[in-house]
Amino acid sequence: NYPLQMAAWKVAPAIACGNTVVLKPAEQTPLTALELARASAEAGLPAGVLNVLTGFGEPAGAALVAHPDVDKIAFTGSTAVGKIIQKQAADTLKKVSLELGGKSPNIVLDDADIDAAVKGASMAIFYNTGQACTAGSRLLVHEKIRDEFVEKLLKRAAGFVPGDPLDPKTRLGPLVSAEQLDRVMGYIAQGKSEGAELLMGGDRVEVNGKPGYFLNPTIFGDVQPRMVIACEEIFGPVLAVQTFTDLEEAIQIGNATEYGLAAAVWTRDVRKAHHAAHQLRAGTVWINTYHNLDTASPFGGYKQSGYGRELGRYALDLYTQVKSVWVNLG
């Protein structure tokens, strides 16, 4: 989703701690890693410090995980692949950190600033075409404000028109590949078959009269907690809207997932906000905002969203080892 950023989050602390790096980018997005290596060499980074290995997960990635001279694996990607890496790394007992999938709840209480929450909810799911591990793909709205909120959300979502990703005016670019588009369309079909109400979107579109991996912003209403579109990471511009009656139910629904990467709460009551932030099992909780990150703030997941923390001083722990040295001075 953000190939250069994901690489930088790993390469920078690793090199700062005195390590050399072998970077294996996703096979769909190798160019940014190669450009990073080229720019680093031009800036004076010694040869052999940053190395880029392009290729598929099997065999290129698997070879790195299995190699006895590789001391540490840092991976960002799907939970399914993360589990494979963890199992393979067990053979050499190497250190592993995993930043995996998410199904983040975006909770809107009945005392929230509705206009601000609508803006935040649309960016939470449609930013980067929903191709973000932190995407707010589950929108939990208090039943008292559900109708007003959804009406305003649909109007705002209509402004996310698919377009050329090289056009600065584009607000909704393509999905990364035909494979991913087919996967997302499969989830949309499943949402319909399970009885969720398709409120908007769900269709492939052409841009400038040409086909591509483009999809309209898609919003489902009347989504029940056990529906597939409420449980599995879709990684596309597909939003599942659910309702709740009180804060405790919202927290329960929010935590009813195998993931735990991020969550958000919209409310004017600071006590409710902090209570929810404490109870939600997620590595990052936003209050009256979404998608905020900073290099000083640790980032990582609970449960099957992975373990280890990138960014901040915690990132240094991923690329160092502790040693005790005793000296007899007698």
Short mmCIF file of C-alpha atoms in Angstrom, two decimals:
data_model
loop_
_atom_site.label_atom_id
_atom_site.label_comp_id
_atom_site.label_asym_id
_atom_site.label_seq_id
_atom_site.Cartn_x
_atom_site.Cartn_y
_atom_site.Cartn_z
CA ASN A 1 0.00 0.00 0.00
CA TYR A 2 2.75 2.50 0.90
CA PRO A 3 5.84 0.66 -0.34
CA LEU A 4 8.40 3.42 0.14
CA GLN A 5 7.10 4.32 3.59
CA MET A 6 6.98 0.69 4.72
CA ALA A 7 10.58 0.22 3.56
CA ALA A 8 11.78 3.38 5.30
CA TRP A 9 10.15 2.35 8.58
CA LYS A 10 12.35 -0.75 8.57
CA VAL A 11 15.52 0.31 6.78
CA ALA A 12 16.15 3.50 8.78
CA PRO A 13 16.17 2.04 12.32
CA ALA A 14 17.97 -1.11 11.18
CA ILE A 15 20.86 0.85 9.65
CA ALA A 16 20.87 3.35 12.53
CA CYS A 17 21.47 0.43 14.88
CA GLY A 18 24.45 -0.77 12.84
CA ASN A 19 22.88 -3.53 10.78
CA THR A 20 23.05 -4.30 7.09
CA VAL A 21 19.72 -4.82 5.34
CA VAL A 22 18.32 -7.06 2.63
CA LEU A 23 15.05 -5.50 1.49
CA LYS A 24 12.56 -7.72 -0.37
CA PRO A 25 9.73 -5.52 -1.68
CA ALA A 26 6.31 -6.85 -2.63
CA GLU A 27 6.41 -8.20 -6.17
CA GLN A 28 3.70 -5.71 -7.21
CA THR A 29 5.72 -2.65 -6.11
CA PRO A 30 9.49 -3.15 -6.53
CA LEU A 31 10.44 0.17 -8.15
CA THR A 32 10.35 2.34 -5.02
CA ALA A 33 12.71 -0.04 -3.19
CA LEU A 34 15.14 0.03 -6.10
CA GLU A 35 14.99 3.83 -6.22
CA LEU A 36 15.55 3.99 -2.45
CA ALA A 37 18.69 1.89 -2.84
CA ARG A 38 19.91 4.01 -5.74
CA ALA A 39 19.33 7.26 -3.86
CA SER A 40 21.01 5.85 -0.75
CA ALA A 41 24.10 4.90 -2.76
CA GLU A 42 24.22 8.37 -4.33
CA ALA A 43 24.00 9.87 -0.84
CA GLY A 44 27.09 7.92 0.22
CA LEU A 45 25.74 4.81 1.91
CA PRO A 46 28.52 2.20 1.61
CA ALA A 47 28.05 -0.70 -0.75
CA GLY A 48 26.51 -3.74 0.88
CA VAL A 49 24.68 -1.87 3.64
CA LEU A 50 21.33 -1.73 1.84
CA ASN A 51 20.61 -4.53 -0.61
CA VAL A 52 17.39 -5.01 -2.59
CA LEU A 53 16.18 -8.46 -3.56
CA THR A 54 13.23 -8.44 -5.95
CA GLY A 55 11.07 -11.46 -6.59
CA PHE A 56 8.11 -13.41 -5.30
CA GLY A 57 7.53 -14.52 -1.75
CA GLU A 58 8.38 -18.01 -2.88
CA PRO A 59 11.31 -18.45 -3.42
CA ALA A 60 12.90 -15.04 -2.68
CA GLY A 61 11.15 -14.16 0.58
CA ALA A 62 11.20 -17.73 1.84
CA ALA A 63 14.96 -17.94 1.25
CA LEU A 64 15.53 -14.89 3.44
CA VAL A 65 13.38 -16.27 6.24
CA ALA A 66 15.16 -19.63 6.14
CA HIS A 67 18.74 -18.37 5.81
CA PRO A 68 20.79 -18.97 8.98
CA ASP A 69 22.79 -15.75 8.51
CA VAL A 70 19.67 -13.56 8.58
CA ASP A 71 19.19 -12.58 12.23
CA LYS A 72 15.94 -10.65 11.99
CA ILE A 73 12.83 -10.59 9.80
CA ALA A 74 10.51 -7.56 9.71
CA PHE A 75 7.38 -8.04 7.62
CA THR A 76 4.41 -5.90 6.65
CA GLY A 77 1.59 -7.68 4.83
CA SER A 78 -1.33 -10.01 5.25
CA THR A 79 -1.98 -12.03 8.38
CA ALA A 80 -1.95 -15.24 6.34
CA VAL A 81 1.57 -14.61 5.03
CA GLY A 82 2.71 -13.40 8.44
CA LYS A 83 1.76 -16.75 9.94
CA ILE A 84 3.75 -18.57 7.25
CA ILE A 85 6.81 -16.43 7.99
CA GLN A 86 6.53 -17.02 11.72
CA LYS A 87 6.35 -20.78 11.21
CA GLN A 88 9.33 -20.80 8.85
CA ALA A 89 11.38 -18.59 11.16
CA ALA A 90 10.90 -21.09 13.98
CA ASP A 91 13.44 -23.41 12.34
CA THR A 92 16.25 -20.92 13.00
CA LEU A 93 14.65 -19.16 16.00
CA LYS A 94 15.36 -15.78 14.42
CA LYS A 95 13.79 -12.60 15.72
CA VAL A 96 10.55 -11.64 13.92
CA SER A 97 8.29 -8.58 13.96
CA LEU A 98 4.99 -8.56 12.07
CA GLU A 99 2.71 -5.69 11.03
CA LEU A 100 -0.30 -7.45 9.57
CA GLY A 101 -3.94 -6.96 8.63
CA GLY A 102 -6.73 -5.02 10.28
CA LYS A 103 -10.48 -4.60 10.44
CA SER A 104 -10.56 -1.36 12.34
CA PRO A 105 -13.74 -0.13 14.08
CA ASN A 106 -14.58 3.55 13.64
CA ILE A 107 -17.04 4.33 16.44
CA VAL A 108 -19.34 7.38 16.31
CA LEU A 109 -21.23 8.18 19.52
CA ASP A 110 -24.47 10.12 19.56
CA ASP A 111 -22.79 13.23 21.02
CA ALA A 112 -20.16 13.42 18.27
CA ASP A 113 -19.64 16.33 15.90
CA ILE A 114 -21.45 14.64 13.02
CA ASP A 115 -19.95 16.69 10.20
CA ALA A 116 -16.41 16.12 11.48
CA ALA A 117 -17.08 12.42 11.97
CA VAL A 118 -18.53 12.07 8.46
CA LYS A 119 -15.41 13.66 6.99
CA GLY A 120 -13.22 11.42 9.14
CA ALA A 121 -15.16 8.27 8.30
CA SER A 122 -14.91 8.86 4.56
CA MET A 123 -11.16 9.43 4.72
CA ALA A 124 -10.76 6.44 7.03
CA ILE A 125 -12.02 4.03 4.38
CA PHE A 126 -11.50 5.74 1.01
CA TYR A 127 -8.00 7.13 1.61
CA ASN A 128 -5.61 5.21 -0.67
CA THR A 129 -8.68 3.40 -2.05
CA GLY A 130 -9.04 1.50 1.21
CA GLN A 131 -5.67 -0.16 0.67
CA ALA A 132 -4.43 0.51 4.19
CA CYS A 133 -4.02 -1.92 7.05
CA THR A 134 -5.53 0.71 9.36
CA ALA A 135 -8.54 1.45 7.11
CA GLY A 136 -11.68 2.22 9.09
CA SER A 137 -13.63 -0.49 7.30
CA ARG A 138 -16.17 -1.02 10.09
CA LEU A 139 -18.25 2.07 10.81
CA LEU A 140 -20.15 1.74 14.09
CA VAL A 141 -22.78 4.49 14.43
CA HIS A 142 -25.09 5.07 17.39
CA GLU A 143 -28.62 4.12 16.40
CA LYS A 144 -29.99 7.59 17.32
CA ILE A 145 -27.93 9.34 14.64
CA ARG A 146 -27.63 6.54 12.11
CA ASP A 147 -29.98 7.90 9.44
CA GLU A 148 -28.63 11.46 9.53
CA PHE A 149 -25.06 10.23 9.57
CA VAL A 150 -25.44 7.81 6.66
CA GLU A 151 -27.26 10.41 4.56
CA LYS A 152 -24.38 12.85 4.96
CA LEU A 153 -21.80 10.11 4.45
CA LEU A 154 -23.34 9.05 1.13
CA LYS A 155 -23.22 12.63 -0.13
CA ARG A 156 -19.58 12.98 0.84
CA ALA A 157 -18.60 9.58 -0.53
CA ALA A 158 -20.04 10.57 -3.92
CA GLY A 159 -17.16 13.03 -4.18
CA PHE A 160 -14.62 10.21 -4.25
CA VAL A 161 -14.69 9.69 -8.00
CA PRO A 162 -12.24 7.11 -9.40
CA GLY A 163 -9.55 8.72 -11.51
CA ASP A 164 -6.02 8.64 -12.88
CA PRO A 165 -3.62 8.26 -9.93
CA LEU A 166 -1.17 10.65 -11.63
CA ASP A 167 -3.79 13.42 -11.65
CA PRO A 168 -3.42 15.58 -8.49
CA LYS A 169 -7.19 16.07 -8.41
CA THR A 170 -7.93 12.34 -8.13
CA ARG A 171 -9.36 11.30 -4.77
CA LEU A 172 -9.85 7.60 -5.48
CA GLY A 173 -7.20 5.77 -7.46
CA PRO A 174 -7.15 2.18 -8.70
CA LEU A 175 -6.63 -1.00 -6.77
CA VAL A 176 -3.13 -2.41 -7.05
CA SER A 177 -3.87 -5.34 -9.38
CA ALA A 178 -6.51 -7.31 -11.25
CA GLU A 179 -6.18 -10.00 -8.61
CA GLN A 180 -7.01 -7.56 -5.83
CA LEU A 181 -9.93 -6.10 -7.77
CA ASP A 182 -11.39 -9.57 -8.26
CA ARG A 183 -10.92 -10.27 -4.56
CA VAL A 184 -12.76 -7.09 -3.55
CA MET A 185 -15.58 -7.77 -6.02
CA GLY A 186 -15.93 -11.20 -4.45
CA TYR A 187 -16.45 -9.63 -1.03
CA ILE A 188 -19.06 -7.27 -2.47
CA ALA A 189 -20.95 -10.20 -3.95
CA GLN A 190 -20.76 -12.01 -0.63
CA GLY A 191 -22.07 -8.98 1.23
CA LYS A 192 -25.10 -8.88 -1.06
CA SER A 193 -25.73 -12.61 -0.70
CA GLU A 194 -25.59 -12.41 3.10
CA GLY A 195 -28.31 -9.76 3.15
CA ALA A 196 -26.40 -6.53 3.73
CA GLU A 197 -27.99 -3.50 2.06
CA LEU A 198 -25.85 -2.01 -0.71
CA LEU A 199 -26.25 1.73 -0.17
CA MET A 200 -23.91 2.86 -2.93
CA GLY A 201 -21.24 1.65 -5.34
CA GLY A 202 -20.16 -1.92 -5.83
CA ASP A 203 -19.35 -1.49 -9.52
CA ARG A 204 -16.23 -1.52 -11.63
CA VAL A 205 -15.77 1.69 -13.61
CA GLU A 206 -13.70 2.99 -16.50
CA VAL A 207 -11.58 6.12 -16.25
CA ASN A 208 -11.23 8.35 -19.31
CA GLY A 209 -12.96 5.65 -21.32
CA LYS A 210 -10.32 3.07 -20.47
CA PRO A 211 -10.63 -0.04 -18.28
CA GLY A 212 -8.48 -0.46 -15.22
CA TYR A 213 -8.61 -1.70 -11.66
CA PHE A 214 -11.12 0.97 -10.66
CA LEU A 215 -14.04 0.56 -8.27
CA ASN A 216 -16.67 3.00 -7.07
CA PRO A 217 -16.73 3.80 -3.34
CA THR A 218 -18.92 1.10 -1.82
CA ILE A 219 -21.01 1.32 1.35
CA PHE A 220 -23.10 -1.43 2.91
CA GLY A 221 -25.79 -0.81 5.53
CA ASP A 222 -27.56 -3.18 7.92
CA VAL A 223 -24.36 -5.17 8.33
CA GLN A 224 -24.50 -7.82 11.04
CA PRO A 225 -21.42 -8.68 13.14
CA ARG A 226 -21.03 -12.21 11.77
CA MET A 227 -21.22 -11.25 8.09
CA VAL A 228 -18.00 -11.85 6.18
CA ILE A 229 -17.71 -8.19 5.17
CA ALA A 230 -17.74 -7.29 8.87
CA CYS A 231 -15.09 -9.84 9.81
CA GLU A 232 -12.48 -10.16 7.07
CA GLU A 233 -10.02 -7.60 5.77
CA ILE A 234 -11.12 -6.55 2.27
CA PHE A 235 -8.36 -4.05 1.43
CA GLY A 236 -10.48 -1.93 -0.83
CA PRO A 237 -12.98 0.98 -0.73
CA VAL A 238 -15.73 -1.06 0.94
CA LEU A 239 -17.38 0.16 4.15
CA ALA A 240 -19.58 -1.91 6.46
CA VAL A 241 -22.00 0.21 8.53
CA GLN A 242 -23.26 -1.21 11.83
CA THR A 243 -25.27 0.30 14.67
CA PHE A 244 -25.11 0.10 18.47
CA THR A 245 -27.20 1.27 21.42
CA ASP A 246 -24.54 2.35 23.94
CA LEU A 247 -20.79 2.71 24.38
CA GLU A 248 -20.28 -0.70 25.97
CA GLU A 249 -21.97 -2.43 23.05
CA ALA A 250 -19.83 -0.42 20.63
CA ILE A 251 -16.67 -1.53 22.44
CA GLN A 252 -17.86 -5.14 22.41
CA ILE A 253 -18.53 -5.02 18.66
CA GLY A 254 -15.26 -3.21 18.06
CA ASN A 255 -13.29 -5.92 19.86
CA ALA A 256 -15.20 -8.79 18.21
CA THR A 257 -12.51 -9.38 15.60
CA GLU A 258 -9.33 -11.38 15.26
CA TYR A 259 -7.52 -8.14 14.40
CA GLY A 260 -6.32 -5.31 16.61
CA LEU A 261 -4.36 -2.76 14.62
CA ALA A 262 -6.35 0.45 15.03
CA ALA A 263 -9.64 1.97 16.17
CA ALA A 264 -11.25 5.39 16.44
CA VAL A 265 -13.85 7.06 18.65
CA TRP A 266 -15.82 10.20 17.87
CA THR A 267 -17.34 11.95 20.90
CA ARG A 268 -17.42 15.27 22.74
CA ASP A 269 -17.14 13.50 26.11
CA VAL A 270 -13.48 13.09 27.09
CA ARG A 271 -14.35 10.51 29.76
CA LYS A 272 -16.09 8.30 27.21
CA ALA A 273 -13.18 8.77 24.83
CA HIS A 274 -10.56 7.65 27.34
CA HIS A 275 -12.73 4.78 28.57
CA ALA A 276 -13.10 3.50 25.02
CA ALA A 277 -9.41 3.97 24.27
CA HIS A 278 -8.56 1.89 27.33
CA GLN A 279 -11.02 -0.90 26.51
CA LEU A 280 -10.46 -1.22 22.75
CA ARG A 281 -7.85 -3.88 21.98
CA ALA A 282 -5.93 -2.05 19.29
CA GLY A 283 -2.38 -0.80 18.96
CA THR A 284 -3.50 2.69 17.91
CA VAL A 285 -6.68 4.48 18.99
CA TRP A 286 -7.64 7.81 17.47
CA ILE A 287 -10.07 10.19 19.18
CA ASN A 288 -11.98 12.61 16.94
CA THR A 289 -9.48 12.02 14.13
CA TYR A 290 -8.20 9.22 11.89
CA HIS A 291 -5.01 8.06 10.13
CA ASN A 292 -2.70 10.29 12.19
CA LEU A 293 0.86 8.97 12.46
CA ASP A 294 4.16 10.37 13.67
CA THR A 295 7.67 8.97 13.60
CA ALA A 296 7.86 9.38 17.39
CA SER A 297 4.67 7.40 18.07
CA PRO A 298 4.93 3.58 18.17
CA PHE A 299 2.85 1.67 15.65
CA GLY A 300 1.82 -1.98 15.71
CA GLY A 301 -0.99 -4.38 16.42
CA TYR A 302 -2.71 -6.57 18.97
CA LYS A 303 -3.93 -10.11 18.34
CA GLN A 304 -3.61 -11.27 14.73
CA SER A 305 -2.56 -7.83 13.54
CA GLY A 306 0.96 -8.78 14.57
CA TYR A 307 3.52 -7.93 17.22
CA GLY A 308 6.46 -5.59 17.65
CA ARG A 309 6.34 -1.81 17.37
CA GLU A 310 7.68 0.29 14.54
CA LEU A 311 8.46 4.01 14.85
CA GLY A 312 9.57 5.79 17.99
CA ARG A 313 12.24 4.46 20.32
CA TYR A 314 10.50 1.07 20.31
CA ALA A 315 11.66 0.52 16.73
CA LEU A 316 15.25 0.37 17.94
CA ASP A 317 14.40 -2.66 20.07
CA LEU A 318 13.54 -4.58 16.89
CA TYR A 319 17.06 -4.26 15.49
CA THR A 320 19.23 -4.62 18.61
CA GLN A 321 20.06 -7.36 21.07
CA VAL A 322 20.82 -7.07 24.78
CA LYS A 323 24.11 -8.42 26.09
CA SER A 324 25.42 -8.59 29.67
CA VAL A 325 29.21 -8.33 30.10
CA TRP A 326 30.92 -9.06 33.44
CA VAL A 327 34.52 -8.03 34.10
CA ASN A 328 36.60 -9.09 37.10
CA LEU A 329 38.77 -6.12 38.06
CA GLY A 330 40.35 -7.86 41.06
#
